Coordinates of C-alpha atoms in Angstrom, one line a residue:
X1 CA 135.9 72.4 97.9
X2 CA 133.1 69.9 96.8
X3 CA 132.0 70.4 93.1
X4 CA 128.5 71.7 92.4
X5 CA 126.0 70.1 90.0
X6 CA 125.3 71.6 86.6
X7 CA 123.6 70.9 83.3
X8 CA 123.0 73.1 80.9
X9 CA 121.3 71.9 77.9
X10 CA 121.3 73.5 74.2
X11 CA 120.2 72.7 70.6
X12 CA 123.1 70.7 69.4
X13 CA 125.0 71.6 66.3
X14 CA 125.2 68.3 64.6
X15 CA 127.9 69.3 62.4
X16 CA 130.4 70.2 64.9
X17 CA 129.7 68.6 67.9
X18 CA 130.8 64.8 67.0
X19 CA 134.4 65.6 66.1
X20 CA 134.4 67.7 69.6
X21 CA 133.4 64.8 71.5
X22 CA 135.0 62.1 70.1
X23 CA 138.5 64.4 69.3
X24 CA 139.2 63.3 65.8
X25 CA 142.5 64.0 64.3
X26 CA 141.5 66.4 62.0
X27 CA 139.4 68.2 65.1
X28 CA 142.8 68.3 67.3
X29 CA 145.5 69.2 64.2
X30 CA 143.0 72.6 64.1
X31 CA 143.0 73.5 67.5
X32 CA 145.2 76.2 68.6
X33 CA 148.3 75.3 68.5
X34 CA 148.9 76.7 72.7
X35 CA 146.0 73.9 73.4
X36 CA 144.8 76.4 75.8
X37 CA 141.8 74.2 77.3
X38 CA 142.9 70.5 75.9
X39 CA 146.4 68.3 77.6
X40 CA 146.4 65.8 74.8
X41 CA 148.2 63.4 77.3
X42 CA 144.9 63.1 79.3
X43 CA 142.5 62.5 76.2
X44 CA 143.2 58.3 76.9
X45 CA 141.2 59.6 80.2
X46 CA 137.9 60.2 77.9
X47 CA 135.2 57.8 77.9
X48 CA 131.9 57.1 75.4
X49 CA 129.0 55.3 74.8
X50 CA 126.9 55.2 71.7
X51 CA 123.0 54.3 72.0
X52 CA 122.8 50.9 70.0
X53 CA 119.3 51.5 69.4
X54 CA 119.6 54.3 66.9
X55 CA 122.0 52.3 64.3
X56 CA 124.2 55.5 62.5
X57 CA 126.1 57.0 65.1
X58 CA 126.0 59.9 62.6
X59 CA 124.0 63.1 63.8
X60 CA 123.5 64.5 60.6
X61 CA 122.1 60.9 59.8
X62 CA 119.4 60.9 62.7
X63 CA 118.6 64.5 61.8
X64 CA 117.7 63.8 58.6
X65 CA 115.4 60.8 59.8
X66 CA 113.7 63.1 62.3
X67 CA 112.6 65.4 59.5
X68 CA 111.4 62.6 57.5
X69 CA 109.1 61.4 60.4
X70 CA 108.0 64.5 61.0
X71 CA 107.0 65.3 57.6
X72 CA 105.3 61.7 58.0
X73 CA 103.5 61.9 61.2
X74 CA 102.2 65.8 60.7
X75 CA 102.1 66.4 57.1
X76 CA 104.2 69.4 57.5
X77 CA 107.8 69.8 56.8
X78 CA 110.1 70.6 60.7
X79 CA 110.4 74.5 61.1
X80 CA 113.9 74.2 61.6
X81 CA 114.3 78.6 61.6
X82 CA 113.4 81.0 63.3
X83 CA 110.3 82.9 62.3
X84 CA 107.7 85.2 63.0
X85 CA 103.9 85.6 63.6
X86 CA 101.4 88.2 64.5
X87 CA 100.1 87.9 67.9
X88 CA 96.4 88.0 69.2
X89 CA 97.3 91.8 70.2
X90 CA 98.6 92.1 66.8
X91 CA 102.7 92.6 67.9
X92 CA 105.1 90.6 66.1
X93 CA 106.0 87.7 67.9
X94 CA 109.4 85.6 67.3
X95 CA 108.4 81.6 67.3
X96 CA 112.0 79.9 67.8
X97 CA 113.1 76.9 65.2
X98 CA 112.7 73.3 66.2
X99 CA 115.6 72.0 67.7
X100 CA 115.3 67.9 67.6
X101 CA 118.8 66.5 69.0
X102 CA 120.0 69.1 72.1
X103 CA 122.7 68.8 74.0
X104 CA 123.3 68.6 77.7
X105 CA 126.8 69.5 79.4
X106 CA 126.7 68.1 82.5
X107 CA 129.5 68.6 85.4
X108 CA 131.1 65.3 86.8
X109 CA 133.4 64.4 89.4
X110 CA 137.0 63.0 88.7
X111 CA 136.0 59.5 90.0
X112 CA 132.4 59.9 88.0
X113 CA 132.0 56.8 85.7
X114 CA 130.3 56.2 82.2
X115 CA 127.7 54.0 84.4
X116 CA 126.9 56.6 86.2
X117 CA 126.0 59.0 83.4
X118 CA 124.1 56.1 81.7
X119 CA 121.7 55.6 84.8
X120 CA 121.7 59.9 84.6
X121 CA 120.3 59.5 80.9
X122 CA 117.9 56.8 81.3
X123 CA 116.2 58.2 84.2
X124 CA 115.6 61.5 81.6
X125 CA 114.1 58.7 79.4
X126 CA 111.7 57.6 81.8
X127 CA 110.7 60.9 83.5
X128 CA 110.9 63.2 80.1
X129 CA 110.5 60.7 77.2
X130 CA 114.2 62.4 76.1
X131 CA 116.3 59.8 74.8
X132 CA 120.1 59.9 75.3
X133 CA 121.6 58.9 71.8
X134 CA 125.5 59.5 72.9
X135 CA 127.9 60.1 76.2
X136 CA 131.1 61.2 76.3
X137 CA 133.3 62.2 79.5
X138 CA 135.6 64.3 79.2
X139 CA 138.8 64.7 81.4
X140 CA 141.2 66.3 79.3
X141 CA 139.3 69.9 79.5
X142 CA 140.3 72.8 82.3
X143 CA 142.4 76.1 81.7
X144 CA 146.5 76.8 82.6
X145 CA 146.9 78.9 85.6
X146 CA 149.5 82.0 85.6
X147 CA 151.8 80.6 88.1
X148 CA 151.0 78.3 91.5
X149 CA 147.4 77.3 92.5
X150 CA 146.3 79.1 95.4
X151 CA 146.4 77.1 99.1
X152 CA 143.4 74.9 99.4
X153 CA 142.9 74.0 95.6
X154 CA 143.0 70.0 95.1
X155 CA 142.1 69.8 91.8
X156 CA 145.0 71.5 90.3
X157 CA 148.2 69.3 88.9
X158 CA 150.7 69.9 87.2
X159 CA 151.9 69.0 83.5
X160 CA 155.5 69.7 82.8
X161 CA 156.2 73.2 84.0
X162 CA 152.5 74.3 84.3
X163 CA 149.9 73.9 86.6
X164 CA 146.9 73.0 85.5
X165 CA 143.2 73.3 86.4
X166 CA 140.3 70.6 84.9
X167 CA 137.0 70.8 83.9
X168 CA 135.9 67.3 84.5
X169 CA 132.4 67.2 82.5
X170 CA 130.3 65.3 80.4
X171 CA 127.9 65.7 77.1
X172 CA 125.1 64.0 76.6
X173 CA 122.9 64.0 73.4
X174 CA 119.6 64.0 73.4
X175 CA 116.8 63.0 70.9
X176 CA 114.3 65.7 72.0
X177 CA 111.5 64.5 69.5
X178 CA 108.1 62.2 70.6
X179 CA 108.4 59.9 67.6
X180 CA 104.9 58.6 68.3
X181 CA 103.3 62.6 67.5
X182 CA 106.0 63.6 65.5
X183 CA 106.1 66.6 68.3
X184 CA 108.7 68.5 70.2
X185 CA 108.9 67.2 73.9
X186 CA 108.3 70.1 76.1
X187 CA 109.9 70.8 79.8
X188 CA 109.2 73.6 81.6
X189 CA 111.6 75.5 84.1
X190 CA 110.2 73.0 86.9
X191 CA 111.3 70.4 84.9
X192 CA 114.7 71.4 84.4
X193 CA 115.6 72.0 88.0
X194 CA 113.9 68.5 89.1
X195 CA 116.1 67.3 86.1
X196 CA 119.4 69.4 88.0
X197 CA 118.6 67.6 91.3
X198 CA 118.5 64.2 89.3
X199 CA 121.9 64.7 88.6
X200 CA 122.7 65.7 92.2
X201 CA 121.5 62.6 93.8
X202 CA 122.7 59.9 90.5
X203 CA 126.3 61.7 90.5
X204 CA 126.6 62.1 94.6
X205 CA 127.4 65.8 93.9
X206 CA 126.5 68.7 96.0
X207 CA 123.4 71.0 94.8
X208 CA 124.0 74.0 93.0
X209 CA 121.7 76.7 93.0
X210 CA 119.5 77.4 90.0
X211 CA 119.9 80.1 87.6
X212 CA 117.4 81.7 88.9
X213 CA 118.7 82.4 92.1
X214 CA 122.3 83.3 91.2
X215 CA 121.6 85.6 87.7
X216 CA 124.4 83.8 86.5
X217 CA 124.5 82.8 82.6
X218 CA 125.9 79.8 81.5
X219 CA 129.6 80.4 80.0
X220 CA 130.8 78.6 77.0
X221 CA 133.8 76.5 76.9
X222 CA 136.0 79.5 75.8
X223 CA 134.2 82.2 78.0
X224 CA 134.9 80.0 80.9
X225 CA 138.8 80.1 80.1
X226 CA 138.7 83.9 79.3
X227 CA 136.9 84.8 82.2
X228 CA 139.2 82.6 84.7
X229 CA 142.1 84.4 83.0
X230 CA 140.1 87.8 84.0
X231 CA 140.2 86.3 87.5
X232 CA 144.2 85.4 87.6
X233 CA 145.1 88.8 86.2
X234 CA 143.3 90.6 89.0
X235 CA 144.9 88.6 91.7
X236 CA 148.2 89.9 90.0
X237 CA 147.4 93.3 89.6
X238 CA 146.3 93.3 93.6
X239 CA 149.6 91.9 94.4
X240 CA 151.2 94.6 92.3
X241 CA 149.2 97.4 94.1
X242 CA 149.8 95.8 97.8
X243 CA 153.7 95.7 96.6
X244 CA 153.2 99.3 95.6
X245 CA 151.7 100.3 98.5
X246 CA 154.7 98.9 100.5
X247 CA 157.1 100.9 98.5
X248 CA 155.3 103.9 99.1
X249 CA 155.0 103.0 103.0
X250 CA 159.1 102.7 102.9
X251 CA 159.6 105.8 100.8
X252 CA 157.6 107.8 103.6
X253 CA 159.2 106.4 106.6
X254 CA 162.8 107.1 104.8
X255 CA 161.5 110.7 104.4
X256 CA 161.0 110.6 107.9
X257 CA 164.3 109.3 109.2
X258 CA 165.8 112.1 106.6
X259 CA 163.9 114.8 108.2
X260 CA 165.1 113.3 111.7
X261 CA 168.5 113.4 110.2
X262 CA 168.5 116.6 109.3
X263 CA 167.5 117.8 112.5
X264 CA 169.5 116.9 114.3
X265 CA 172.6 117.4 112.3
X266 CA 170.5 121.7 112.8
X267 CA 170.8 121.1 116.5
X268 CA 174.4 119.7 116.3
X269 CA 175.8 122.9 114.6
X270 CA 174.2 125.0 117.0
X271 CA 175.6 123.6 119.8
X272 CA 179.2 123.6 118.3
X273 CA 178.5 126.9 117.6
X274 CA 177.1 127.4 121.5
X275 CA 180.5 125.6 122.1
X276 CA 182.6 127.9 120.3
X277 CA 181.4 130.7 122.0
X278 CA 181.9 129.4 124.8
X279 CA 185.2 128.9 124.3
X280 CA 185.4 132.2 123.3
X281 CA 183.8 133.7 126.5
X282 CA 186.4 131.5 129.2
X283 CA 188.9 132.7 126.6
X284 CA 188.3 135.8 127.7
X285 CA 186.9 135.5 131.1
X286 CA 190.4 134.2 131.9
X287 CA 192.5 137.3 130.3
X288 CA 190.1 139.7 132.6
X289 CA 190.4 138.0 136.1
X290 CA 194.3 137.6 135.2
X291 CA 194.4 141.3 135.0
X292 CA 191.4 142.3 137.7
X293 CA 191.4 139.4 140.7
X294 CA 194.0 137.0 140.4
X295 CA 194.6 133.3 139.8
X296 CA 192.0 132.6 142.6
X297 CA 189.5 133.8 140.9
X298 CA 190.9 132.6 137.8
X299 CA 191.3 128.5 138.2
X300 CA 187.1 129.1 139.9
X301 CA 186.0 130.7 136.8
X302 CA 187.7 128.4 134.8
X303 CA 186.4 125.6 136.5
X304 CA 183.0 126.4 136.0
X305 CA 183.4 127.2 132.2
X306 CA 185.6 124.1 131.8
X307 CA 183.0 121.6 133.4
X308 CA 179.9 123.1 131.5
X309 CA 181.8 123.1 128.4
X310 CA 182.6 119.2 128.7
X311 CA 179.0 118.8 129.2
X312 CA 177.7 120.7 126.0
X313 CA 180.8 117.9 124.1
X314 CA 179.3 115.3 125.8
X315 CA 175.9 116.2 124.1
X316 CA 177.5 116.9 120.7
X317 CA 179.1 113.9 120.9
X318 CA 175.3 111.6 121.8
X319 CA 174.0 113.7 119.2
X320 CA 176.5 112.5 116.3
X321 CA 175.8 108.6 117.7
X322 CA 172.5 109.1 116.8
X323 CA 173.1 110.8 113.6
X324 CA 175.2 107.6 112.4
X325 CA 172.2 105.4 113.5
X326 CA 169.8 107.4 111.7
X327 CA 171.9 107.0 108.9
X328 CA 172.5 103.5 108.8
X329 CA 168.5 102.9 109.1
X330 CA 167.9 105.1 105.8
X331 CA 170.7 102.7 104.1
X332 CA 169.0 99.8 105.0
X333 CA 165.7 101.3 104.1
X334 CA 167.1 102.3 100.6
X335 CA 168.8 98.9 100.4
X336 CA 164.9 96.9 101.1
X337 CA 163.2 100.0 98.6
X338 CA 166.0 99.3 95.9
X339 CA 165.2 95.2 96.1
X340 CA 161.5 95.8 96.1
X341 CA 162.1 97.9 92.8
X342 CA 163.9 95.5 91.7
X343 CA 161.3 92.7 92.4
X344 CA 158.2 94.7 91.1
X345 CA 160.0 95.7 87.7
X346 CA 161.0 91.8 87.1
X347 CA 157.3 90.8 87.9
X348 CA 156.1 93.9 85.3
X349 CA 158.5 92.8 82.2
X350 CA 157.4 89.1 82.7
X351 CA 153.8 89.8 82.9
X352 CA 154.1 92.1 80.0
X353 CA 156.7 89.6 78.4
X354 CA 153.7 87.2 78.6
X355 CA 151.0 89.7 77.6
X356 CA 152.9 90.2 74.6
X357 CA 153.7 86.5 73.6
X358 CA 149.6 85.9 73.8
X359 CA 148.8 88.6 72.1
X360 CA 151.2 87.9 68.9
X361 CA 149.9 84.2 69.4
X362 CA 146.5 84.8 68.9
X363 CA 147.5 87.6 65.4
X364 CA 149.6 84.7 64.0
X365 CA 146.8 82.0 64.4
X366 CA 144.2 84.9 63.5
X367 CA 146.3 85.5 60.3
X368 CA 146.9 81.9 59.7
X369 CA 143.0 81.3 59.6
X370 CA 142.4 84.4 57.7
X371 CA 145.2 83.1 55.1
X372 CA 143.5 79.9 54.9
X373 CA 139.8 80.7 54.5
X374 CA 140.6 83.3 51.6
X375 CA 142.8 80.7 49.9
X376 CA 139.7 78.7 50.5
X377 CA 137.8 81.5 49.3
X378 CA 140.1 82.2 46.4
X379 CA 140.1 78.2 45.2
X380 CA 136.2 77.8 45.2
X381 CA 135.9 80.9 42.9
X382 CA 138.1 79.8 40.8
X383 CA 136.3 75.9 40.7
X384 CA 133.2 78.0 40.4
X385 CA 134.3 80.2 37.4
X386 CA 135.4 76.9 35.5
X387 CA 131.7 75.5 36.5
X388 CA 130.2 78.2 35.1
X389 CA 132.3 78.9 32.2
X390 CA 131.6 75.0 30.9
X391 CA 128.1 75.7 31.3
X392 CA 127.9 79.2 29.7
X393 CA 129.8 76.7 26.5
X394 CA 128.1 73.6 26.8
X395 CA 124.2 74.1 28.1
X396 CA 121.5 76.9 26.0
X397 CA 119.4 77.0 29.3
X398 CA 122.1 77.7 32.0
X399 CA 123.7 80.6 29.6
X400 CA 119.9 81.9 29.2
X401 CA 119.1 81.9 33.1
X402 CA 122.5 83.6 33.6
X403 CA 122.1 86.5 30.8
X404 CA 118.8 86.7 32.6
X405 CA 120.0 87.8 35.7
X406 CA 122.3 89.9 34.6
X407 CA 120.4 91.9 32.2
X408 CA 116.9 92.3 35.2
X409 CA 119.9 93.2 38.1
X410 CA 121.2 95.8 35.9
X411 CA 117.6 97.4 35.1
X412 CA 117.5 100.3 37.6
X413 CA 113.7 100.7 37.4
X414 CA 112.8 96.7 37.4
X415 CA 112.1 95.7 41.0
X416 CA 111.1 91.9 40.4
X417 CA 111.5 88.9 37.8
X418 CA 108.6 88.6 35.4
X419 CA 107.2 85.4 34.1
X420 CA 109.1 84.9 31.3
X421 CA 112.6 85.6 33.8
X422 CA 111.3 83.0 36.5
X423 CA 110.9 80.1 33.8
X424 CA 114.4 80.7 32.7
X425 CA 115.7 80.5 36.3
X426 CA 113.5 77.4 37.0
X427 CA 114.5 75.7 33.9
X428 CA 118.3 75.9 35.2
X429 CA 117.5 75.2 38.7
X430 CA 115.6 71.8 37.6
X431 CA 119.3 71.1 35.7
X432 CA 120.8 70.2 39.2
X433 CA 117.7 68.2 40.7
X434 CA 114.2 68.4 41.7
X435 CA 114.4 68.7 45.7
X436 CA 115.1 72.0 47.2
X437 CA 118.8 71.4 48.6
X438 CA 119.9 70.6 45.0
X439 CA 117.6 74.1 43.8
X440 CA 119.7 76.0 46.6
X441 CA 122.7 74.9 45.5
X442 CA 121.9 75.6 42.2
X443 CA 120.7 78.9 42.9
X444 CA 123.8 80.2 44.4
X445 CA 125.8 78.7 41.7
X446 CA 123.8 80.6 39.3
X447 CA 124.4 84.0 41.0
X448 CA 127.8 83.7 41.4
X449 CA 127.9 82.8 37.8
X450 CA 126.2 85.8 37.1
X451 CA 127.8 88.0 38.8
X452 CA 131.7 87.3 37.7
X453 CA 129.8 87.0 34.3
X454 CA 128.2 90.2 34.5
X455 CA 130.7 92.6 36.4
X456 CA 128.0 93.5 39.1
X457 CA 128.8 95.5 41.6
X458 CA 127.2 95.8 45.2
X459 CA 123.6 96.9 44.7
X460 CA 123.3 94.8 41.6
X461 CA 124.8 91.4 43.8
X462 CA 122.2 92.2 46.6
X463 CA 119.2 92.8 44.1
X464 CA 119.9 89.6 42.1
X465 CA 120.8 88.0 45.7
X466 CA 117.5 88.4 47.1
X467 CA 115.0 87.7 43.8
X468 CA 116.9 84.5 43.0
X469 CA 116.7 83.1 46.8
X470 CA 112.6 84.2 45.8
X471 CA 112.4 82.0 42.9
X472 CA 114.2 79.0 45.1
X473 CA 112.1 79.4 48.1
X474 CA 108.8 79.0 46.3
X475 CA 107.8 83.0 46.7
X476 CA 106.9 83.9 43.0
X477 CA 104.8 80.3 43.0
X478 CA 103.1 81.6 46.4
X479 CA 102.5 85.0 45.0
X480 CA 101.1 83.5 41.6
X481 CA 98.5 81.3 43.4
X482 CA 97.5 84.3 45.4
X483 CA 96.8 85.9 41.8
X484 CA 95.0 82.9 40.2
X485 CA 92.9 83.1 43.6
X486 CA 91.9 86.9 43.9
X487 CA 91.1 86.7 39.8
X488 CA 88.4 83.9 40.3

């Protein structure tokens, strides 16, 4: 079957999508251990190209640089969150965060090359103004199948024991930004399916239809494997009910050859018994001709009587054939229901077998992960606790800020920081640094200061949560200039 073109294209997370793509050893020791959609013996298979023109091949890098030229070009800083506005109708309207480097997955053939998906990228360039900043192929990506592929799949091979289905694919990163404005590049839904046909006729793949058409979503990498999974499991369970359905067929027709049975074996002692009383009656037919007629009469009667009486054996004896035939076709009926029992019962404890090796898979890695990210957890409290405790010892305005917090969080009937409170905070927050990152990081310090300081418990975290994050974020300055403004 001839594979469809696809790209799908989404705001790339810098952080995580470089050790993805190039599948660093840290990024491959933390995969699942059962590598359910990556054969590391095909990785060597993997291709990538860097953009020379962009110097770091770090994302986080380049990201940073966009929201400096940004800032430059515009004289406003990159809305990089979501937010929201009043519309002209005066509804609340959600305006989506800028999203500077996106990435595209794009669906290749086995034989596709890293030339091929170059020519791909720089014809977005020309058409878009979108300029591709890395490429990676990967060919070590599909899903395991439950057993043997089905008859006319050619991409399936096996790997060991298993068969295994790929996901040949590439991604490739895209500077979405017009560096010349300092603006987002905009493509509309036209755009996107002129850019899908692009890929068609660069890749020599077969069209697929748009979105649009099928009301299909795009399925992440793990949906996809969960939802082929779905697919394989129903193919079992119809197999189980067509086997069932046999068995139930069988069971009737041996019912039937029973009832048969059963019959006949009626009829059989009725004509014994029709026999027997037949006996009976020459028995005595004989005894009254001895005594009435003679022996003429006698060896006639007889005669009659003897030949009908051979005749109803005769029948008895067809009749007891059939019975064994009947007989021997509900053994071997029992024999073919037994081994289809057999059969179905085998199949059921291996699928649960497997079912039940998954599932305490996935609780073991689950509780490995949960093990590791409160130990994690527990460690950076702890480094924390000794942060702030050398503090609370060794600086007047960091034990000041903290007493602060503690003291307005605990006042039931204080809703906000006064003047005096948000100098203290600032004066700590200006310890760390004078840019914002270094003021969030201080502010979060501080509060968790605070709060092993203070003891707080669950309304006093979230009301000291929410006024520090407002001294950080600029809101008491905003609300101050408002107040300078409405008094003059």
């Amino acid at each position: 079957m001839a594979i469809k073109s696809s790209i799908h294209i989404k705001p790339c997370k810098v952080t995580s999508s470089g050790p993805h793509n190039r599948r660093t050893a840290e990024y491959m020791r933390n995969i699942d251990k059962s590598k359910i959609y990556i054969v590391p013996e095909l990785t060597a298979n993997n291709e990538q190209w860097i953009n020379p023109g962009f110097g770091n091949p770090d994302l986080q890098a380049h990201y940073d640089y966009i929201k400096r030229m940004v800032k430059e070009k515009t004289g406003r800083a990159m809305q990089e969150k979501e937010r929201e506005r009043k519309g002209k109708n005066g509804k609340i309207v959600k305006v989506a965060g800028c999203s500077p480097i996106r990435e595209g997955v794009l669906l290749i053939r086995p034989d596709t090359t890293l030339a091929d998906v170059k020519k791909f990228g720089e014809e977005c360039q020309r058409r878009w103004g979108i300029t591709p900043l890395q490429i990676f192929l990967h060919k070590d990506e599909g899903h395991w199948l439950n057993g043997q592929p089905e008859a006319g799949d050619r991409e399936s091979f096996q790997v060991g024991e298993k068969w295994f289905k790929p996901n040949y694919h590439a991604h490739v990163v895209f500077d979405w930004m017009n560096h010349d404005t300092g603006k987002s590049r905009k493509l509309n839904e036209e755009d996107m399916t002129e850019m899908q046909s692009l890929a068609s006729d660069i890749l020599l793949m077969e069209r697929g239809q748009s979105k649009s058409v099928t009301g299909k979503e795009h399925l992440e990498r793990n949906d996809f494997i969960i939802e082929k999974q779905k697919e394989e499991m129903k193919r079992l369970d119809a197999t189980r009910q067509y086997r069932e359905h046999q068995l139930e067929m069988a069971n009737q027709k041996m019912q039937e050859a029973e009832n048969i049975t059963l019959s006949l074996i009626k009829e059989v002692h009725q004509k014994e018994q029709q026999s027997e009383n037949l006996d009976r009656a020459i028995s005595e037919k004989r005894s009254k001709l001895n005594r009435e007629k003679g022996s003429e009469l006698l060896d006639a009667a007889v005669g009659w009587a003897t030949g009908k009486s051979k005749a109803m054996k005769n029948k008895i004896e067809d009749l007891r054939r059939e019975i064994v035939t009947h007989e021997e076709t509900i053994e071997r009926l029992q024999c073919k229901i037994q081994t289809m029992q057999n059969d179905h019962h085998r199949e059921r404890m291996e699928l649960e077998a497997k079912h039940l090796s998954e599932l305490n898979r996935r609780e073991a890695a689950h509780t490995e992960g949960t093990t590791r990210l409160k130990n994690r957890i527990l460690w950076q409290n702890h480094i924390i606790g000794c942060l702030g405790f050398l503090l609370l010892k060794t600086s007047d305005i960091f034990r000041k800020a903290v007493h602060t917090v503690i003291r307005f969080a605990r006042d039931y009937y204080k809703p906000r920081f006064d003047t005096e409170q948000v100098s203290d905070i600032k004066s700590a927050l200006n310890l760390f640094g004078n840019d914002k990152q270094s003021h969030r990081a201080a502010g979060n310090f501080l509060y968790i200061t605070a709060t092993q300081k203070g003891k707080l418990d669950n309304r006093e975290q979230i009301k000291a949560r929410r006024e520090v994050d407002n001294v950080v974020e600029g809101q008491y300055d905003q609300q101050q200039k408002r107040g300078f403004s409405m008094r003059r």
